[in-house]
Coordinates of C-alpha atoms and ligand atoms in Angstrom, one line a residue:
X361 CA -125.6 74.0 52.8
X362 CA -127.1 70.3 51.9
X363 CA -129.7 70.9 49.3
X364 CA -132.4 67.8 48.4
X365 CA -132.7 67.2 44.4
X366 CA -134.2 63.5 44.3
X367 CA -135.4 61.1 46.9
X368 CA -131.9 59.6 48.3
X369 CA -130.0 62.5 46.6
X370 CA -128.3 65.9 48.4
X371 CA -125.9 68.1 46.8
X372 CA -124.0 70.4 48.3
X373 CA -125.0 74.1 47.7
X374 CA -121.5 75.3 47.1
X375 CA -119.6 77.2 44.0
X376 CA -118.2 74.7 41.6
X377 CA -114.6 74.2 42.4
X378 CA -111.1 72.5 41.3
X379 CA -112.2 69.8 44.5
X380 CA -111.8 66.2 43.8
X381 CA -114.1 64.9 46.2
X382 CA -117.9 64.1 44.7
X383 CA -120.1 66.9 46.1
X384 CA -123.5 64.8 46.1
X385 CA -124.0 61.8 48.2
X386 CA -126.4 59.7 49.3
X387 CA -127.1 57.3 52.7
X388 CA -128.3 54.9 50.2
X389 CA -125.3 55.5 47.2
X390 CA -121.9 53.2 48.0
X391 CA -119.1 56.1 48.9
X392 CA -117.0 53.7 47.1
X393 CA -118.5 53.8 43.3
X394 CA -118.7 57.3 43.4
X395 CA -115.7 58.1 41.5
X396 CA -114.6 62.3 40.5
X397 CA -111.0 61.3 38.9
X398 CA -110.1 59.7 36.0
X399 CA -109.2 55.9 35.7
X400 CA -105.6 55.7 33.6
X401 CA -102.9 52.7 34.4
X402 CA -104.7 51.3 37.7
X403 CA -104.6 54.9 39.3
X404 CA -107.2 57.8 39.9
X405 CA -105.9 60.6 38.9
X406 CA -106.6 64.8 38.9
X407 CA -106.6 66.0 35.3
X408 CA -103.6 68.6 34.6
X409 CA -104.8 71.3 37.1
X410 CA -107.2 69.6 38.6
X411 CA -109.9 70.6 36.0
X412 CA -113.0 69.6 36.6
X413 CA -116.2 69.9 34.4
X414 CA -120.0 69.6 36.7
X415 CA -122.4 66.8 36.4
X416 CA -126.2 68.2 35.8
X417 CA -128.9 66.0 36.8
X418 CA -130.9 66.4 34.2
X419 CA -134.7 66.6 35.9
X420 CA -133.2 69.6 37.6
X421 CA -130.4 71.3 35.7
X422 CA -128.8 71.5 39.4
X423 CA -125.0 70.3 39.9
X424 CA -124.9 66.6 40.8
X425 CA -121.0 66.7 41.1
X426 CA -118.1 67.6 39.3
X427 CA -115.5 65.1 37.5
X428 CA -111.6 65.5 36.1
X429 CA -111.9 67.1 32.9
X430 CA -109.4 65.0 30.7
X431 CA -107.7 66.6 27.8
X432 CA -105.3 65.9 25.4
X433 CA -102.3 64.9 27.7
X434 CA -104.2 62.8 29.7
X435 CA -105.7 61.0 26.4
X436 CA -102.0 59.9 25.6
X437 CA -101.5 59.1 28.7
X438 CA -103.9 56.6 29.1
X439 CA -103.4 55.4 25.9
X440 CA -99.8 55.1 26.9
X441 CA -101.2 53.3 29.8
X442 CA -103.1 50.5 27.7
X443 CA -100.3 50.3 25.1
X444 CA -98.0 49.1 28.0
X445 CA -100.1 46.6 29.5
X446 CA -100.9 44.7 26.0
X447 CA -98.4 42.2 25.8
X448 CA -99.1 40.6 29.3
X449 CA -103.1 40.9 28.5
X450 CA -102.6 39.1 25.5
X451 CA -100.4 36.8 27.1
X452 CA -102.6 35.6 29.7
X453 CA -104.9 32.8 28.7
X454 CA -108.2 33.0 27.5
X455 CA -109.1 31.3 30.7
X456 CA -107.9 34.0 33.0
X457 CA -109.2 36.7 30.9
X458 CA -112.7 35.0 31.2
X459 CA -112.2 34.8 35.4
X460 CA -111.3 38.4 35.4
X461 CA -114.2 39.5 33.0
X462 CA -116.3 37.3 35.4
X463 CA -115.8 38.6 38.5
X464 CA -116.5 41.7 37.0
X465 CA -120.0 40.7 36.5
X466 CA -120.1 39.0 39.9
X467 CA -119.8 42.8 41.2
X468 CA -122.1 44.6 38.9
X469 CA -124.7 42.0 40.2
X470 CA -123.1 42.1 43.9
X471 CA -123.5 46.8 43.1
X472 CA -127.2 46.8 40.6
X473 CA -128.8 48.6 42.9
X474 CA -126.6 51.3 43.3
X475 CA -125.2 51.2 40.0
X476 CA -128.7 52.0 38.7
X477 CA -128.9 54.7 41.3
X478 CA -126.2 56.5 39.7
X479 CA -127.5 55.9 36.1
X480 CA -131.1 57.6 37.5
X481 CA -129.3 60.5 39.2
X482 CA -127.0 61.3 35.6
X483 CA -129.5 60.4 33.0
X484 CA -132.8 60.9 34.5
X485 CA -134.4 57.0 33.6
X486 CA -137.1 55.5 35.7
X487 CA -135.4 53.4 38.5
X488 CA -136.7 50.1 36.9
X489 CA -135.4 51.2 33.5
X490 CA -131.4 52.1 34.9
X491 CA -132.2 48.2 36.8
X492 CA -132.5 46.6 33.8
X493 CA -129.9 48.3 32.0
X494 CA -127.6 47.5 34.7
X495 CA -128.4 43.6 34.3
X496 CA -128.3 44.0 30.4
X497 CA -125.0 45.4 30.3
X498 CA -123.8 43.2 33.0
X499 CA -124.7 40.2 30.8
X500 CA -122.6 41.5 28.3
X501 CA -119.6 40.9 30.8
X502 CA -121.2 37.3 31.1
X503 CA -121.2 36.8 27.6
X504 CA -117.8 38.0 26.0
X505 CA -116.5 36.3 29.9
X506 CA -118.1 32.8 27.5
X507 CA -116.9 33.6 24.9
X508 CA -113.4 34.7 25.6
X509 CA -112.5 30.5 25.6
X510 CA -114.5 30.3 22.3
X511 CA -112.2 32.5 19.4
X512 CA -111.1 30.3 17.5
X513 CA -109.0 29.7 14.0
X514 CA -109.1 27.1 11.3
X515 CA -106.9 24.9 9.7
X516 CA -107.4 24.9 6.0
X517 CA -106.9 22.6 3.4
X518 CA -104.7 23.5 0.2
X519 CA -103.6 22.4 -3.2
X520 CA -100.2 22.2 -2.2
X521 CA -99.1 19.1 -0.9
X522 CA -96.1 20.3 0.9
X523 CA -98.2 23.2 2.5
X524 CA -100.6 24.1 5.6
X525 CA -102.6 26.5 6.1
X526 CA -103.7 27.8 9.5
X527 CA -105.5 30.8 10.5
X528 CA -105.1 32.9 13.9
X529 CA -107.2 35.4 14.9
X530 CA -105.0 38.0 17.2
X531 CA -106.0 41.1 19.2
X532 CA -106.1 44.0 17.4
X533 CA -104.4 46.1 20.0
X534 CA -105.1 49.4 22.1
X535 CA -109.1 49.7 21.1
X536 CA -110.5 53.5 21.9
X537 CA -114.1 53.4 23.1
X538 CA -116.5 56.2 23.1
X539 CA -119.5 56.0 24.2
X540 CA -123.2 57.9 24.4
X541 CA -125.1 59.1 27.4
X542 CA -128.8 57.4 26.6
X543 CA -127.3 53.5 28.0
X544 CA -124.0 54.9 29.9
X545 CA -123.5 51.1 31.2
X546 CA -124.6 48.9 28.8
X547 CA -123.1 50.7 25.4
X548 CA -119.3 50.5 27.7
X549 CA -119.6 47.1 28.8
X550 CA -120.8 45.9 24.6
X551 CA -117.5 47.1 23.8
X552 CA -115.4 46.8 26.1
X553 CA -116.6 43.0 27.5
X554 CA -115.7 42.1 23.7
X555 CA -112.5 43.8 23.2
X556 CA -110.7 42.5 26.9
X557 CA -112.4 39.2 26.4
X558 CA -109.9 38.6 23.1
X559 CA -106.9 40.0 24.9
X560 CA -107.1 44.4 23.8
X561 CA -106.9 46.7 26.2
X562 CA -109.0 49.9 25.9
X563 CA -109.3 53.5 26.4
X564 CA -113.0 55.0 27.5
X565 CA -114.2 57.8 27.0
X566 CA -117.7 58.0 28.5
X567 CA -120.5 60.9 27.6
X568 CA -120.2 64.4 29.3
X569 CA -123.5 64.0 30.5
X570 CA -122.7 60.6 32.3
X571 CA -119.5 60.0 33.1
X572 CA -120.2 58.7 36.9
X573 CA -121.6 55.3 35.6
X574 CA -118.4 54.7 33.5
X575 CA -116.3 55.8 36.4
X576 CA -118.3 53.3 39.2
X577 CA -117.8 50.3 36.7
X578 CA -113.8 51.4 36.7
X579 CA -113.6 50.9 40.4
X580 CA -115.5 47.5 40.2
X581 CA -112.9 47.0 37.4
X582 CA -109.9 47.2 39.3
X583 CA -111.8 45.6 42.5
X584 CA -112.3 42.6 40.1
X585 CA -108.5 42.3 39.5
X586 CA -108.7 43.7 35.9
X587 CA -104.6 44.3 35.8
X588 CA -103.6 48.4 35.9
X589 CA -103.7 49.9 32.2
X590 CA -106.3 47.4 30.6
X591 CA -109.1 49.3 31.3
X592 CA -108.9 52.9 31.3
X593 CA -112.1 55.6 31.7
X594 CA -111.0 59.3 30.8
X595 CA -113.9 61.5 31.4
X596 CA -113.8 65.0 29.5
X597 CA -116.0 67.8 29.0
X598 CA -118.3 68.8 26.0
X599 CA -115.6 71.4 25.4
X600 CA -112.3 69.7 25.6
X601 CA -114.3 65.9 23.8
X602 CA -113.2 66.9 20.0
X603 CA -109.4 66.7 20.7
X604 CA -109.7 64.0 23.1
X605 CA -111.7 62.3 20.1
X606 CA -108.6 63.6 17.7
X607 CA -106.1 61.7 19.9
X608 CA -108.1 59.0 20.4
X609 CA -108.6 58.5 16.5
X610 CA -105.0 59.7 15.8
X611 CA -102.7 58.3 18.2
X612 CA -100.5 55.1 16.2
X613 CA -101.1 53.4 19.4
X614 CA -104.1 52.8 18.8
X615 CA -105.4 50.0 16.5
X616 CA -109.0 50.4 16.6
X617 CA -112.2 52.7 17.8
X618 CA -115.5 52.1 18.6
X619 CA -118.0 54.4 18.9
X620 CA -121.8 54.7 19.5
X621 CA -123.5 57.9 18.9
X622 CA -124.8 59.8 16.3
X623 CA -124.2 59.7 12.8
X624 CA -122.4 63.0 12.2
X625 CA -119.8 62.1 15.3
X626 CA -119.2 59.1 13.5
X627 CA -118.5 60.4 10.3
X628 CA -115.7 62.9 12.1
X629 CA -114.0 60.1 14.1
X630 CA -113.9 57.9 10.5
X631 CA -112.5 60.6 8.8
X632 CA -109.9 61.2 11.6
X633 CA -109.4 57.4 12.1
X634 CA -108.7 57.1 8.5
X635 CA -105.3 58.6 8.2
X636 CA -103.4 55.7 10.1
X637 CA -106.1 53.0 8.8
X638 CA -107.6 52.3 11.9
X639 CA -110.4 49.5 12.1
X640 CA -113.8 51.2 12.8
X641 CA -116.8 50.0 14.9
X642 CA -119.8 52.2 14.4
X643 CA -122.9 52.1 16.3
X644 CA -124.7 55.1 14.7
X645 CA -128.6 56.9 14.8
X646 CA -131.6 55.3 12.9
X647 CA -135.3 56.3 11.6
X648 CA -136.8 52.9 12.9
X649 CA -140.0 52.3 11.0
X650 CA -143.0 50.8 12.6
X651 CA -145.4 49.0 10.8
X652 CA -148.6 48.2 11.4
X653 CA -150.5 45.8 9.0
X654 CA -154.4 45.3 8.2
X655 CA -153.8 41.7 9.9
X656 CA -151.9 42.6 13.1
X657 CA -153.1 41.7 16.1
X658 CA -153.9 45.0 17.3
X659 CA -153.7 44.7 20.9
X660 CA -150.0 43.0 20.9
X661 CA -149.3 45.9 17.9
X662 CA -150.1 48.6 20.6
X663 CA -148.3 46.8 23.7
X664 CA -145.1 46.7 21.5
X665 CA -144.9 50.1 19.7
X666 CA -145.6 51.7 23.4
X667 CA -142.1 49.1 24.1
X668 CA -140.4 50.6 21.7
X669 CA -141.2 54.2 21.4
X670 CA -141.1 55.3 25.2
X671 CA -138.1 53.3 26.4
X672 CA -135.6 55.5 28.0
X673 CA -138.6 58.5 26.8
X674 CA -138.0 57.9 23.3
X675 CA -134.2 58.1 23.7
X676 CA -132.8 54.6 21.9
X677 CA -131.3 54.5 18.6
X678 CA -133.6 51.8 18.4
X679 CA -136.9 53.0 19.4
X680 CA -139.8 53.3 16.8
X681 CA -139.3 56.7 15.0
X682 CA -142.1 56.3 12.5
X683 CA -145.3 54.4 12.6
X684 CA -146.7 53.7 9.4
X685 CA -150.1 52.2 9.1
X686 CA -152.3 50.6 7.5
X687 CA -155.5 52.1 6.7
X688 CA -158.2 49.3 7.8
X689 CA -156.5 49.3 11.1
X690 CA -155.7 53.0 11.0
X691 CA -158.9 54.6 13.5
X692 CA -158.7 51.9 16.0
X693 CA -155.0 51.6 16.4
X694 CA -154.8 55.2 17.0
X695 CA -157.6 55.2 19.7
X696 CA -155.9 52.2 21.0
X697 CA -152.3 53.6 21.4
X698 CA -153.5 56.8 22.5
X699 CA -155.6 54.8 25.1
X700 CA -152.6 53.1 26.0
X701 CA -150.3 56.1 26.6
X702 CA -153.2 58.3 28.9
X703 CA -153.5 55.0 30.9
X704 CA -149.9 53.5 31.6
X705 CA -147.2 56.2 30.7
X706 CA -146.5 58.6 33.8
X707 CA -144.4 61.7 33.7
X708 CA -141.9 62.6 36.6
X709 CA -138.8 62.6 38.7
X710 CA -137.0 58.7 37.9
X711 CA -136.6 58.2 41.6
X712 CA -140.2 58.5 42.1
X713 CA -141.1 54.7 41.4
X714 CA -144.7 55.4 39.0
X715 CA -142.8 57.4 36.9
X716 CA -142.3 55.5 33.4
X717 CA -141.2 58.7 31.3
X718 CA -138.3 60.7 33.5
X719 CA -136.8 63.9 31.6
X720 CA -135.0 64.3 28.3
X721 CA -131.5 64.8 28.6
X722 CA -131.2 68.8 28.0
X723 CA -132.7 71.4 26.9
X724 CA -131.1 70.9 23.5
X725 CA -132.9 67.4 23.5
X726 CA -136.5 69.3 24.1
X727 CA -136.1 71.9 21.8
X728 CA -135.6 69.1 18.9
X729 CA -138.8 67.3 19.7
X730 CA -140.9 70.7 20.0
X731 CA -139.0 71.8 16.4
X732 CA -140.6 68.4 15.3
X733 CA -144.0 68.9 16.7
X734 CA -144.1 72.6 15.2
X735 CA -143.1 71.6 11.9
X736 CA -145.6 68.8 11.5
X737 CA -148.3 70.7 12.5
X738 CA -147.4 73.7 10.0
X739 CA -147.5 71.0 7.2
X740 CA -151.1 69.4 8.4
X741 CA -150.5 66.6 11.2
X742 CA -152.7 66.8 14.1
X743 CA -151.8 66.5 18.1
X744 CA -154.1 63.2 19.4
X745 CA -152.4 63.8 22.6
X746 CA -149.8 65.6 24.2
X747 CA -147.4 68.1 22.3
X748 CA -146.1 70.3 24.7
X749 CA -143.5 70.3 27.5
X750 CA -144.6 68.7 31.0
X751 CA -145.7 70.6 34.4
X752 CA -142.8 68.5 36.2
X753 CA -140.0 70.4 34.7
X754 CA -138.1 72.4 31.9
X755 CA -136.8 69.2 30.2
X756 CA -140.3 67.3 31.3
X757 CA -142.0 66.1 27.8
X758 CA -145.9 65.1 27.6
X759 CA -146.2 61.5 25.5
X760 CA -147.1 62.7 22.2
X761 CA -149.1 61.0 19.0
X762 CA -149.6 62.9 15.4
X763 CA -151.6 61.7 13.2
X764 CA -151.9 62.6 9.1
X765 CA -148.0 62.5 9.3
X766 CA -146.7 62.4 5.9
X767 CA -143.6 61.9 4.9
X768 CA -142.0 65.1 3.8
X769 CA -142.1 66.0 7.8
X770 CA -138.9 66.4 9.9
X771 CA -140.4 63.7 12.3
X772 CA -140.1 61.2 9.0
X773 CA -137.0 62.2 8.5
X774 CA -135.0 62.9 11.4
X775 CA -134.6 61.2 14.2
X776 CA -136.6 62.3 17.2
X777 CA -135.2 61.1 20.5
X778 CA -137.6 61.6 22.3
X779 CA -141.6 60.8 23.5
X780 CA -143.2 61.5 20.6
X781 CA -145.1 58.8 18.0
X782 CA -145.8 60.0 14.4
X783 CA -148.3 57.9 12.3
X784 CA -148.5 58.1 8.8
X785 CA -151.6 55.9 7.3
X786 CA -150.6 53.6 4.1
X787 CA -152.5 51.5 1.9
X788 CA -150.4 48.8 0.3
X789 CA -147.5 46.5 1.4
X790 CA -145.1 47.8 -1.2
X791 CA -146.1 51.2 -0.1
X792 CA -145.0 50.8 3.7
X793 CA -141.7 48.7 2.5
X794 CA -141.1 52.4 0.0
X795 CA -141.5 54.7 2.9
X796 CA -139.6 52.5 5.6
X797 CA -136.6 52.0 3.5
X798 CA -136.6 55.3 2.0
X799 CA -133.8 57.1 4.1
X800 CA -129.9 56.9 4.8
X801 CA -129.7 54.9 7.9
X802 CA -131.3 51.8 8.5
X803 CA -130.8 50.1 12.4
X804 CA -133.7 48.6 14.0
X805 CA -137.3 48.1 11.9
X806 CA -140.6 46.5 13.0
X807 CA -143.6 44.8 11.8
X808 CA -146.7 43.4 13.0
X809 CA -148.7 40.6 11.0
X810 CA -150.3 37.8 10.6
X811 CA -149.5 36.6 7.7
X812 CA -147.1 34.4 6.7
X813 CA -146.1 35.0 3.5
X814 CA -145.9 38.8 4.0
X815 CA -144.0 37.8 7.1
X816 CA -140.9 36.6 5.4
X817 CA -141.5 39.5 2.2
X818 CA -140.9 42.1 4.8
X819 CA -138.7 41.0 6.8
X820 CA -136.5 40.7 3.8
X821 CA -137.1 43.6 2.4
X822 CA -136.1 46.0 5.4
X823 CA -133.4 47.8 4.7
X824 CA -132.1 47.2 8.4
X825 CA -129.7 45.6 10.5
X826 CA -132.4 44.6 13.6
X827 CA -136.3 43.6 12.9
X828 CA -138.6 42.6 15.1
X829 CA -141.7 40.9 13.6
X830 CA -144.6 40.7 16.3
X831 CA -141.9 42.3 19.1
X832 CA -140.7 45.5 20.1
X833 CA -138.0 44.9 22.3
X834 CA -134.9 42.9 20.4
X835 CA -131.6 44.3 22.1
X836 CA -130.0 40.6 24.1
X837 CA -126.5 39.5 24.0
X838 CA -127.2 36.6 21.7
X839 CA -128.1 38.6 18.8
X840 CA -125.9 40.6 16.5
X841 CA -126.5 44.4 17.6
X842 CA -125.9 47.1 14.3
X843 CA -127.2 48.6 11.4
X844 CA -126.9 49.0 7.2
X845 CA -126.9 52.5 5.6
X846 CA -125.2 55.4 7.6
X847 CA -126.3 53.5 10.8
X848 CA -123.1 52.2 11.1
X849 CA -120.1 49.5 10.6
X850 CA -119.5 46.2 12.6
X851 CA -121.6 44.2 14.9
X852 CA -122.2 44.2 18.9
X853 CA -122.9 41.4 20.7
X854 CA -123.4 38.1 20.1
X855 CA -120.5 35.8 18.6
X856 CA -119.6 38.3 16.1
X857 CA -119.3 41.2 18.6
X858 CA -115.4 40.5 19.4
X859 CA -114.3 40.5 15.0
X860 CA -114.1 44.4 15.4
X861 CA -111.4 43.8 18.1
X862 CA -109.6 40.9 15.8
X863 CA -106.7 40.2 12.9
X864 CA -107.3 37.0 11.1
X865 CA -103.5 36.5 10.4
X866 CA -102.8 33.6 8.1
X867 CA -99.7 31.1 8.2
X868 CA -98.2 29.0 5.7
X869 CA -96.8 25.9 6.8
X870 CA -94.4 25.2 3.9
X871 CA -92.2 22.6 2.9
X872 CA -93.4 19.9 4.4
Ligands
LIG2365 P1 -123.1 62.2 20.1 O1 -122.6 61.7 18.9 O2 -123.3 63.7 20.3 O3 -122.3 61.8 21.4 C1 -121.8 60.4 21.6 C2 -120.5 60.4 22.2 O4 -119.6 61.0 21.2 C3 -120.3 61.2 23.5 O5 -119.4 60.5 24.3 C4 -119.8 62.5 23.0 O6 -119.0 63.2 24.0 C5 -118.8 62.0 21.9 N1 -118.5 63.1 20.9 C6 -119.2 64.1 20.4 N2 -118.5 64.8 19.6 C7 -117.3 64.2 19.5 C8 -116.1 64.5 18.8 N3 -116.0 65.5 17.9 N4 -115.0 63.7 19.0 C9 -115.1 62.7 19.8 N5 -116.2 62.4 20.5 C10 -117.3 63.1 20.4 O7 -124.5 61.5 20.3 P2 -125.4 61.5 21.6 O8 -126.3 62.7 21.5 O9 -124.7 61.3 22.8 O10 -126.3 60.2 21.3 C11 -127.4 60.1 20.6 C12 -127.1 59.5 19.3 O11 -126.5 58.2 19.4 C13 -128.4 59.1 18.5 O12 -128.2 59.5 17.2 C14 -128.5 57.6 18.6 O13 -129.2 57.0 17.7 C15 -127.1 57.2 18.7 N6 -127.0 55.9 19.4 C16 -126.8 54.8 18.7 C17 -126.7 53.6 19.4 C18 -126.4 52.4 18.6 O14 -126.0 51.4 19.2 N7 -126.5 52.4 17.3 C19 -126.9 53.5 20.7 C20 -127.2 54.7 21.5 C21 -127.2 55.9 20.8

């Protein structure tokens, strides 16, 4: 029986089996990036007996497909798989590395559309939102393809007469990559562009909820040329992830792990990554303050914290988590924003193409916005607009705004993930810097103001790795892409995005 769950999507109606074949097709979706098995040395391949785990799309809760469900074994094997293939990645030259890791883009350009597709289908974006995350993280495979000729050393100079001093810079080795389900193409190819581009090899382990994107960017991997065992994608179940994630962190093959998630998964992989001293690249949660000051330009203020709060329906570790501000601008930019989000944010399926705000990833995801919502109002905030879950489905969320948040809430706290925009009113400049910087993590922060002087004050001040001053959406491959605090370790992007997959070895020329 062919059941419809999306515009361009059918399922089959049939039990969940040990098949290996995708069960949900499309006339518009490639046959060809549509990948069930796992990706290990160059080969798809069943997971020992043929587990499988489903894949939900998440407007629905129905059964989009079902994918190998990697364990333990196959973790070593595929880290087996990229420990063998090192030496000749490292050997080739920077220049071939950079023609493989720009072909790779060539295809991801040649796929977008479908590639986004899949993205909609697993996590439940808008279309236009899984388009330009497609192009973001294909220009991360553009970037590290530039900057693969550009890693260079130095030659020092010493007291010694009879010495030299070089410097190398060498890839680590095996890196393990694990990655979250909110940007399922762009967080792979941030790591993974970097770590190839200096001459590792890597072992993915996508999200549960979407391992399909991972999976479509192995085939255009391997059609690129990428050599067998560089690139590996081992997807596993929400079940069988925590010893995946053990042998990932605890195999002496491999030299390095990146992850991006949330804090407390990060905090378990260091601690298991600690015992054989692996280096640690850590893209954790944030609180991201939003400030509003008496001088902002109100209209650009509201264009930009609707940006940054409702991408992906609140689901960035970078979107605005609090608002904070100031009282002279308090009434009206309330009114404004709530304006704003009655007039251009639309709730529905992400194949539908009005829809700016598609589902929340689970129920789980729901229940943690509504536990934020409850506990605000117990403690005196009021709902402006919104606050409950949305006629199109169970994991459906109307945009939200609460005003007379304070700061002892969970919403001021915590982060959200999802469409909801707390404001808490301040008077003073030092008083906003206080609150914003007052928590554990510290990723993305934003300001709006005209002046000058408290331009640069703030943007000092900000205990963050990311501002934006007069902008709500920062994430480029240019720029340095990480946070301070519990946020995390290491940078993404930019020129310092391949030092996490790097040993600076130094050489003494002596005797001379
Ligand atoms: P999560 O930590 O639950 O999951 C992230 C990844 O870790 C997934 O692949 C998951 O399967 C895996 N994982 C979970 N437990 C594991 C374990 N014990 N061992 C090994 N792997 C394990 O986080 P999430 O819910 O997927 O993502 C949301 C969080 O990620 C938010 O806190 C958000 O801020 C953060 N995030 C950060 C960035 C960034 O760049 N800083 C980007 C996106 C998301």
């Amino acid at each position: 029986m062919l059941r419809r769950l999306h515009s361009g999507f059918w399922a089959l109606g049939v039990a969940f089996g040990s098949c290996s074949v995708p069960r949900f097709y499309s006339s518009r979706l490639g046959s060809e990036l549509l990948r069930s098995q796992a990706y290990i040395g160059g080969r798809w391949l069943d997971a020992d007996g043929r587990a499988q785990f489903p894949v939900l799309d998440p407007a629905s809760g129905q059964q989009l497909t079902a994918v190998s469900d990697c364990g333990p074994q196959e973790a070593r094997e595929a880290v087996r798989a990229a420990y063998n293939s090192l030496a000749s990645w490292k050997a080739a030259t920077s220049k071939e590395r950079s023609n493989l890791l720009r072909k790779w883009y060539d295809l991801m350009l040649k796929n977008k559309d479908e590639l986004a597709r899949l993205i909609t289908a697993e996590n439940g974006k808008p279309l236009k939102e899984s388009l330009s995350e497609i192009l973001y993280a294909a220009s991360f495979l553009e970037w590290f393809s530039e900057e693969a000729r550009r890693v260079y050393g130095d030659v020092v100079p010493t007291s010694s007469p009879d010495r030299r001093i070089l410097i190398l810079k060498q890839p680590i080795g095996v890196a393990s990559i694990i990655t979250p389900w909110n940007f399922p193409s762009a967080m792979l190819t941030r790591k993974a562009g970097a770590a190839l581009a200096v001459g590792c090899t890597v072992v993915v382990k996508p999200a549960e909820d979407t391992p399909l994107s991972a999976l479509a960017l192995a085939e255009l991997a391997d059609q690129a040329g990428i050599p067998a065992g560089v690139f590996n994608v081992i997807p596993s179940s929400k079940s069988k992830t925590p010893s995946v994630g053990e042998v990932l962190c605890t195999d002496p093959l491999v030299a390095a792990i990146s992850f991006t998630g949330s804090t407390a998964t990060g905090k378990i992989l260091l601690r298991q990554a600690s015992d054989t001293v692996k280096k640690a690249s850590m893209e954790l949660g944030g609180l991201a303050p939003f400030i509003v000051f008496d001088s902002a330009n109100l209209d650009r203020a509201v264009a930009g914290a609707l940006a940054s709060k409702f991408r992906n329906t609140g689901q960035t570790c970078v979107c605005a988590n609090r608002f904070l501000v100031q009282e002279g601008i308090h009434d009206s930019f309330v009114e404004k924003m709530v304006k704003a989000m009655q007039r251009d944010l639309r709730v529905g399926s992400g194949f539908d193409e009005l829809t700016t705000q598609g589902p929340l990833i689970n129920e789980r995801a729901v229940q943690k916005v509504e536990s934020h919502i409850s506990d605000a109002v117990s403690l005196g905030a009021c709902i402006v607009t919104g606050g409950k879950r949305h006629s199109s489905g169970a994991t459906f969320f109307e945009p939200t705004l609460l005003s007379n948040v304070t700061t002892d809430m969970l919403c001021a706290q915590e982060e959200t993930f999802g469409p909801l925009a707390p404001v808490i009113k301040f008077q003073t400049e030092e008083e906003a810097v206080t609150i914003a910087n007052a928590s554990n993590v510290g990723l993305a922060g934003y300001f709006y103001s005209s002046n000058l002087a408290q331009i640069w004050r703030v943007a000092e001040q900000l205990e963050v790795g990311i501002v934006g001053i007069n902008e709500g959406l920062l994430s480029t491959p240019e720029a340095p892409f990480g946070g301070v605090k519990q946020s995390g370790l290491g940078r993404e992007g930019s020129k310092y995005g391949v030092d996490d997959y790097l040993e600076i070895k130094y050489v003494c020329f002596g005797g001379l």
